[in-house]
Amino acid sequence: MLLPVVMAGGTGSRLWPMSRELQPKQFLSFHQGGSMLQNTISRLEGLAVEDPIVICNEDHRFLVAEQLRQLNKLAGNIILEPVGRNTAPAITLAALHAIRTGDDPILLVLAADHLIADEATFHSVIRDSIPFAEQEKLVTFGIVPGQPETGYGYIQRGDMQQVGESTAWKIKRFVEKPDLATAQAYLDSGEYLWNSGMFMFRASVYLKEVSAYCPEILDACRSAMMQPVSDLDFIKLNKDVFSKCPSNSIDYAVMEHTQAGIVAAMDAGWNDVGSWSALWETSDHDNNGNALTGDVFAHNTRDCYIRSEDKLTATLGVSDLVIVNTKDALLVSNKDSVQDVKVVVEYLKSQSRSEFREHPTRYLPWGHVETLVMNTRYKVNRITIIPGGELSLQLHHHRLEHWVVLAGTASIQVDNNAFFLTENESTTIPVGKKHKLSNPGKIDLEVLEIQFGSYLGEDDVQRIQ
């Protein structure tokens, strides 16, 4: 069986304001119902695969755990990188974890944020590539180009390789993102494929190649894996140890040097969804070429991508625009200018504004909290706690909190007093009182929280337990 390794790092800043540092694009839903991470895992159905290993950074651990739980794929299989070190160390960690019990599986390495429109062809190419991995080859999947694309790296094919009915090519060379004329020449030659960043190889074979070409990565990852920190569903690494690992991509560290590298061609409607214009291209369109999501009224509007998260968005007499309307930000851009979204993100960072980093909804181990109203002296949150979830025992020095139960049953502790509240019941937590909120029921608990006080910052939380 194949062991999927899903790389779920990255910030996806080119899809701001939907994608943000604490909730990047791989955890959002753009196509096919689920999030991009969930779709990456779900499209493996029909292949003989084990539960995946997912690699992410610590800031996203609860998002990943919840999305795997929804798929019934949560099984102590999340590796947390304390710092980002690019793809070569991430895959090395997964390979070391895969062989820890003496097994030596074939790894199928995938990015969490790609779109695959033709799953049948995707499955077929994966199956046809297994014989090469069984013969100790390092397989990468090259996408058959449909146009001269300047936003992707390319792989030049060398001599054809065949195992049984399966066909691939030796890797002649990797090339960086070209200019338009070079990209057209690549397309015309028929020798080049887009570099997808997907791979297949046996774990031990990959580790042998890392040892040969970048031993410092293997040494650092091995040391980090020997000192794991147990944390619920997560495999946590020692930050001091892993921080010493070099940062390098698998292409630079291994694939450009190995003599065992081959490329298999894939034509399965692949897209890395790297911009709003790419999302427009891959979305369903109305008769006027518009891709519309949410509450949108578009009159005399053509070839636009319009997404409205929670309010009516109306357009009149416009064309070739991207309009993305979230709860706390609005983006309006010409489709030809969407690569400049990074300018907005850098501005927000320089001004220390929260809109580059987080949404009004924050995900936590016990559920999530959505900020509905924020003012200098009061704040309104909607808190959702999953069954069995509980907040820490805590107190505040500058604010009181008023809780109203909207759905479910709340178990509440205030100092030494414990009691239950049900729908349409409420209580007030005075300043300085120790308190805890939990959900003892079988359904989600929803609570409207109104905070009052002279200071409402999150650092006015003294956690007692």
mmCIF file with all atom_site columns, N, CA and C in Angstrom, residues 8 34 39 47 68 70 77 132 136 172 190 204 218 245 264 272 280 285 289 291 322 328 351 376 381 443 447-448 465:
data_model
loop_
_atom_site.group_PDB
_atom_site.id
_atom_site.type_symbol
_atom_site.label_atom_id
_atom_site.label_alt_id
_atom_site.label_comp_id
_atom_site.label_asym_id
_atom_site.label_entity_id
_atom_site.label_seq_id
_atom_site.pdbx_PDB_ins_code
_atom_site.Cartn_x
_atom_site.Cartn_y
_atom_site.Cartn_z
_atom_site.occupancy
_atom_site.B_iso_or_equiv
_atom_site.pdbx_formal_charge
_atom_site.auth_seq_id
_atom_site.auth_comp_id
_atom_site.auth_asym_id
_atom_site.auth_atom_id
_atom_site.pdbx_PDB_model_num
ATOM 1  N N  . ALA A 1 8   ? 1.361   20.388 4.145   1.00 0.00 ? 8   ALA A N  1
ATOM 2  C CA . ALA A 1 8   ? 0.315   21.392 4.358   1.00 0.00 ? 8   ALA A CA 1
ATOM 3  C C  . ALA A 1 8   ? 0.874   22.663 4.968   1.00 0.00 ? 8   ALA A C  1
ATOM 4  N N  . GLY A 1 34  ? -15.144 20.276 0.168   1.00 0.00 ? 34  GLY A N  1
ATOM 5  C CA . GLY A 1 34  ? -14.269 20.309 1.325   1.00 0.00 ? 34  GLY A CA 1
ATOM 6  C C  . GLY A 1 34  ? -13.151 21.314 1.155   1.00 0.00 ? 34  GLY A C  1
ATOM 7  N N  . ASN A 1 39  ? -9.810  17.716 0.228   1.00 0.00 ? 39  ASN A N  1
ATOM 8  C CA . ASN A 1 39  ? -9.958  17.203 -1.133  1.00 0.00 ? 39  ASN A CA 1
ATOM 9  C C  . ASN A 1 39  ? -8.723  16.429 -1.570  1.00 0.00 ? 39  ASN A C  1
ATOM 10 N N  . LEU A 1 47  ? -7.550  4.309  -4.506  1.00 0.00 ? 47  LEU A N  1
ATOM 11 C CA . LEU A 1 47  ? -6.170  3.829  -4.516  1.00 0.00 ? 47  LEU A CA 1
ATOM 12 C C  . LEU A 1 47  ? -5.919  3.049  -3.223  1.00 0.00 ? 47  LEU A C  1
ATOM 13 N N  . LEU A 1 68  ? -8.918  16.547 9.584   1.00 0.00 ? 68  LEU A N  1
ATOM 14 C CA . LEU A 1 68  ? -8.717  15.097 9.513   1.00 0.00 ? 68  LEU A CA 1
ATOM 15 C C  . LEU A 1 68  ? -9.793  14.361 10.296  1.00 0.00 ? 68  LEU A C  1
ATOM 16 N N  . GLN A 1 70  ? -12.855 15.211 10.675  1.00 0.00 ? 70  GLN A N  1
ATOM 17 C CA . GLN A 1 70  ? -14.072 15.196 9.868   1.00 0.00 ? 70  GLN A CA 1
ATOM 18 C C  . GLN A 1 70  ? -14.044 14.093 8.812   1.00 0.00 ? 70  GLN A C  1
ATOM 19 N N  . ASN A 1 77  ? -1.159  11.216 13.327  1.00 0.00 ? 77  ASN A N  1
ATOM 20 C CA . ASN A 1 77  ? -0.426  11.248 12.059  1.00 0.00 ? 77  ASN A CA 1
ATOM 21 C C  . ASN A 1 77  ? -0.106  12.653 11.579  1.00 0.00 ? 77  ASN A C  1
ATOM 22 N N  . PHE A 1 132 ? 7.988   1.687  -10.986 1.00 0.00 ? 132 PHE A N  1
ATOM 23 C CA . PHE A 1 132 ? 9.269   2.401  -10.967 1.00 0.00 ? 132 PHE A CA 1
ATOM 24 C C  . PHE A 1 132 ? 9.746   2.602  -9.532  1.00 0.00 ? 132 PHE A C  1
ATOM 25 N N  . GLU A 1 136 ? 13.302  1.091  -7.074  1.00 0.00 ? 136 GLU A N  1
ATOM 26 C CA . GLU A 1 136 ? 14.179  2.047  -6.395  1.00 0.00 ? 136 GLU A CA 1
ATOM 27 C C  . GLU A 1 136 ? 14.447  3.306  -7.207  1.00 0.00 ? 136 GLU A C  1
ATOM 28 N N  . LYS A 1 172 ? 16.172  14.858 -17.475 1.00 0.00 ? 172 LYS A N  1
ATOM 29 C CA . LYS A 1 172 ? 17.351  15.451 -18.115 1.00 0.00 ? 172 LYS A CA 1
ATOM 30 C C  . LYS A 1 172 ? 17.837  16.665 -17.334 1.00 0.00 ? 172 LYS A C  1
ATOM 31 N N  . GLY A 1 190 ? 7.906   19.979 -27.055 1.00 0.00 ? 190 GLY A N  1
ATOM 32 C CA . GLY A 1 190 ? 7.280   18.757 -26.554 1.00 0.00 ? 190 GLY A CA 1
ATOM 33 C C  . GLY A 1 190 ? 8.142   17.980 -25.577 1.00 0.00 ? 190 GLY A C  1
ATOM 34 N N  . SER A 1 204 ? 13.086  4.271  2.229   1.00 0.00 ? 204 SER A N  1
ATOM 35 C CA . SER A 1 204 ? 14.515  4.006  2.429   1.00 0.00 ? 204 SER A CA 1
ATOM 36 C C  . SER A 1 204 ? 15.345  4.516  1.258   1.00 0.00 ? 204 SER A C  1
ATOM 37 N N  . LEU A 1 218 ? 19.596  15.055 6.733   1.00 0.00 ? 218 LEU A N  1
ATOM 38 C CA . LEU A 1 218 ? 19.251  13.777 7.351   1.00 0.00 ? 218 LEU A CA 1
ATOM 39 C C  . LEU A 1 218 ? 19.679  13.754 8.813   1.00 0.00 ? 218 LEU A C  1
ATOM 40 N N  . CYS A 1 245 ? 18.492  22.510 11.203  1.00 0.00 ? 245 CYS A N  1
ATOM 41 C CA . CYS A 1 245 ? 18.404  21.837 9.908   1.00 0.00 ? 245 CYS A CA 1
ATOM 42 C C  . CYS A 1 245 ? 18.491  22.852 8.770   1.00 0.00 ? 245 CYS A C  1
ATOM 43 N N  . ALA A 1 264 ? 7.177   11.084 -14.611 1.00 0.00 ? 264 ALA A N  1
ATOM 44 C CA . ALA A 1 264 ? 5.990   10.513 -15.253 1.00 0.00 ? 264 ALA A CA 1
ATOM 45 C C  . ALA A 1 264 ? 5.077   11.649 -15.673 1.00 0.00 ? 264 ALA A C  1
ATOM 46 N N  . ASP A 1 272 ? -2.186  24.571 -9.468  1.00 0.00 ? 272 ASP A N  1
ATOM 47 C CA . ASP A 1 272 ? -1.747  24.829 -8.095  1.00 0.00 ? 272 ASP A CA 1
ATOM 48 C C  . ASP A 1 272 ? -2.507  25.985 -7.449  1.00 0.00 ? 272 ASP A C  1
ATOM 49 N N  . TRP A 1 280 ? -10.418 31.832 -10.966 1.00 0.00 ? 280 TRP A N  1
ATOM 50 C CA . TRP A 1 280 ? -11.434 32.140 -11.977 1.00 0.00 ? 280 TRP A CA 1
ATOM 51 C C  . TRP A 1 280 ? -11.374 31.129 -13.118 1.00 0.00 ? 280 TRP A C  1
ATOM 52 N N  . HIS A 1 285 ? -18.452 28.873 -14.710 1.00 0.00 ? 285 HIS A N  1
ATOM 53 C CA . HIS A 1 285 ? -18.798 30.231 -15.135 1.00 0.00 ? 285 HIS A CA 1
ATOM 54 C C  . HIS A 1 285 ? -20.268 30.306 -15.533 1.00 0.00 ? 285 HIS A C  1
ATOM 55 N N  . GLY A 1 289 ? -19.397 34.503 -18.347 1.00 0.00 ? 289 GLY A N  1
ATOM 56 C CA . GLY A 1 289 ? -18.013 34.232 -17.985 1.00 0.00 ? 289 GLY A CA 1
ATOM 57 C C  . GLY A 1 289 ? -17.657 34.573 -16.560 1.00 0.00 ? 289 GLY A C  1
ATOM 58 N N  . ALA A 1 291 ? -17.462 33.876 -12.468 1.00 0.00 ? 291 ALA A N  1
ATOM 59 C CA . ALA A 1 291 ? -17.439 32.857 -11.419 1.00 0.00 ? 291 ALA A CA 1
ATOM 60 C C  . ALA A 1 291 ? -17.936 33.526 -10.143 1.00 0.00 ? 291 ALA A C  1
ATOM 61 N N  . VAL A 1 322 ? -11.506 40.939 -10.145 1.00 0.00 ? 322 VAL A N  1
ATOM 62 C CA . VAL A 1 322 ? -11.593 40.030 -9.006  1.00 0.00 ? 322 VAL A CA 1
ATOM 63 C C  . VAL A 1 322 ? -12.108 40.839 -7.829  1.00 0.00 ? 322 VAL A C  1
ATOM 64 N N  . ASP A 1 328 ? -14.120 41.088 7.110   1.00 0.00 ? 328 ASP A N  1
ATOM 65 C CA . ASP A 1 328 ? -13.369 42.244 7.598   1.00 0.00 ? 328 ASP A CA 1
ATOM 66 C C  . ASP A 1 328 ? -12.476 42.883 6.545   1.00 0.00 ? 328 ASP A C  1
ATOM 67 N N  . GLN A 1 351 ? 2.174   47.605 8.960   1.00 0.00 ? 351 GLN A N  1
ATOM 68 C CA . GLN A 1 351 ? 1.318   48.386 9.850   1.00 0.00 ? 351 GLN A CA 1
ATOM 69 C C  . GLN A 1 351 ? 0.848   47.592 11.067  1.00 0.00 ? 351 GLN A C  1
ATOM 70 N N  . THR A 1 376 ? -13.815 49.738 21.675  1.00 0.00 ? 376 THR A N  1
ATOM 71 C CA . THR A 1 376 ? -12.759 49.983 22.653  1.00 0.00 ? 376 THR A CA 1
ATOM 72 C C  . THR A 1 376 ? -13.108 49.442 24.028  1.00 0.00 ? 376 THR A C  1
ATOM 73 N N  . ASN A 1 381 ? -18.425 38.005 20.958  1.00 0.00 ? 381 ASN A N  1
ATOM 74 C CA . ASN A 1 381 ? -17.930 36.787 20.316  1.00 0.00 ? 381 ASN A CA 1
ATOM 75 C C  . ASN A 1 381 ? -19.033 35.742 20.261  1.00 0.00 ? 381 ASN A C  1
ATOM 76 N N  . ILE A 1 443 ? -24.000 17.552 21.337  1.00 0.00 ? 443 ILE A N  1
ATOM 77 C CA . ILE A 1 443 ? -24.031 18.446 20.187  1.00 0.00 ? 443 ILE A CA 1
ATOM 78 C C  . ILE A 1 443 ? -23.159 19.662 20.495  1.00 0.00 ? 443 ILE A C  1
ATOM 79 N N  . VAL A 1 447 ? -22.339 29.723 22.374  1.00 0.00 ? 447 VAL A N  1
ATOM 80 C CA . VAL A 1 447 ? -22.496 30.731 23.417  1.00 0.00 ? 447 VAL A CA 1
ATOM 81 C C  . VAL A 1 447 ? -22.195 32.104 22.833  1.00 0.00 ? 447 VAL A C  1
ATOM 82 N N  . LEU A 1 448 ? -23.070 33.057 23.125  1.00 0.00 ? 448 LEU A N  1
ATOM 83 C CA . LEU A 1 448 ? -22.799 34.452 22.792  1.00 0.00 ? 448 LEU A CA 1
ATOM 84 C C  . LEU A 1 448 ? -22.095 35.075 23.993  1.00 0.00 ? 448 LEU A C  1
ATOM 85 N N  . GLN A 1 465 ? -5.390  26.693 35.059  1.00 0.00 ? 465 GLN A N  1
ATOM 86 C CA . GLN A 1 465 ? -5.295  25.250 34.820  1.00 0.00 ? 465 GLN A CA 1
ATOM 87 C C  . GLN A 1 465 ? -5.481  24.990 33.352  1.00 0.00 ? 465 GLN A C  1
#
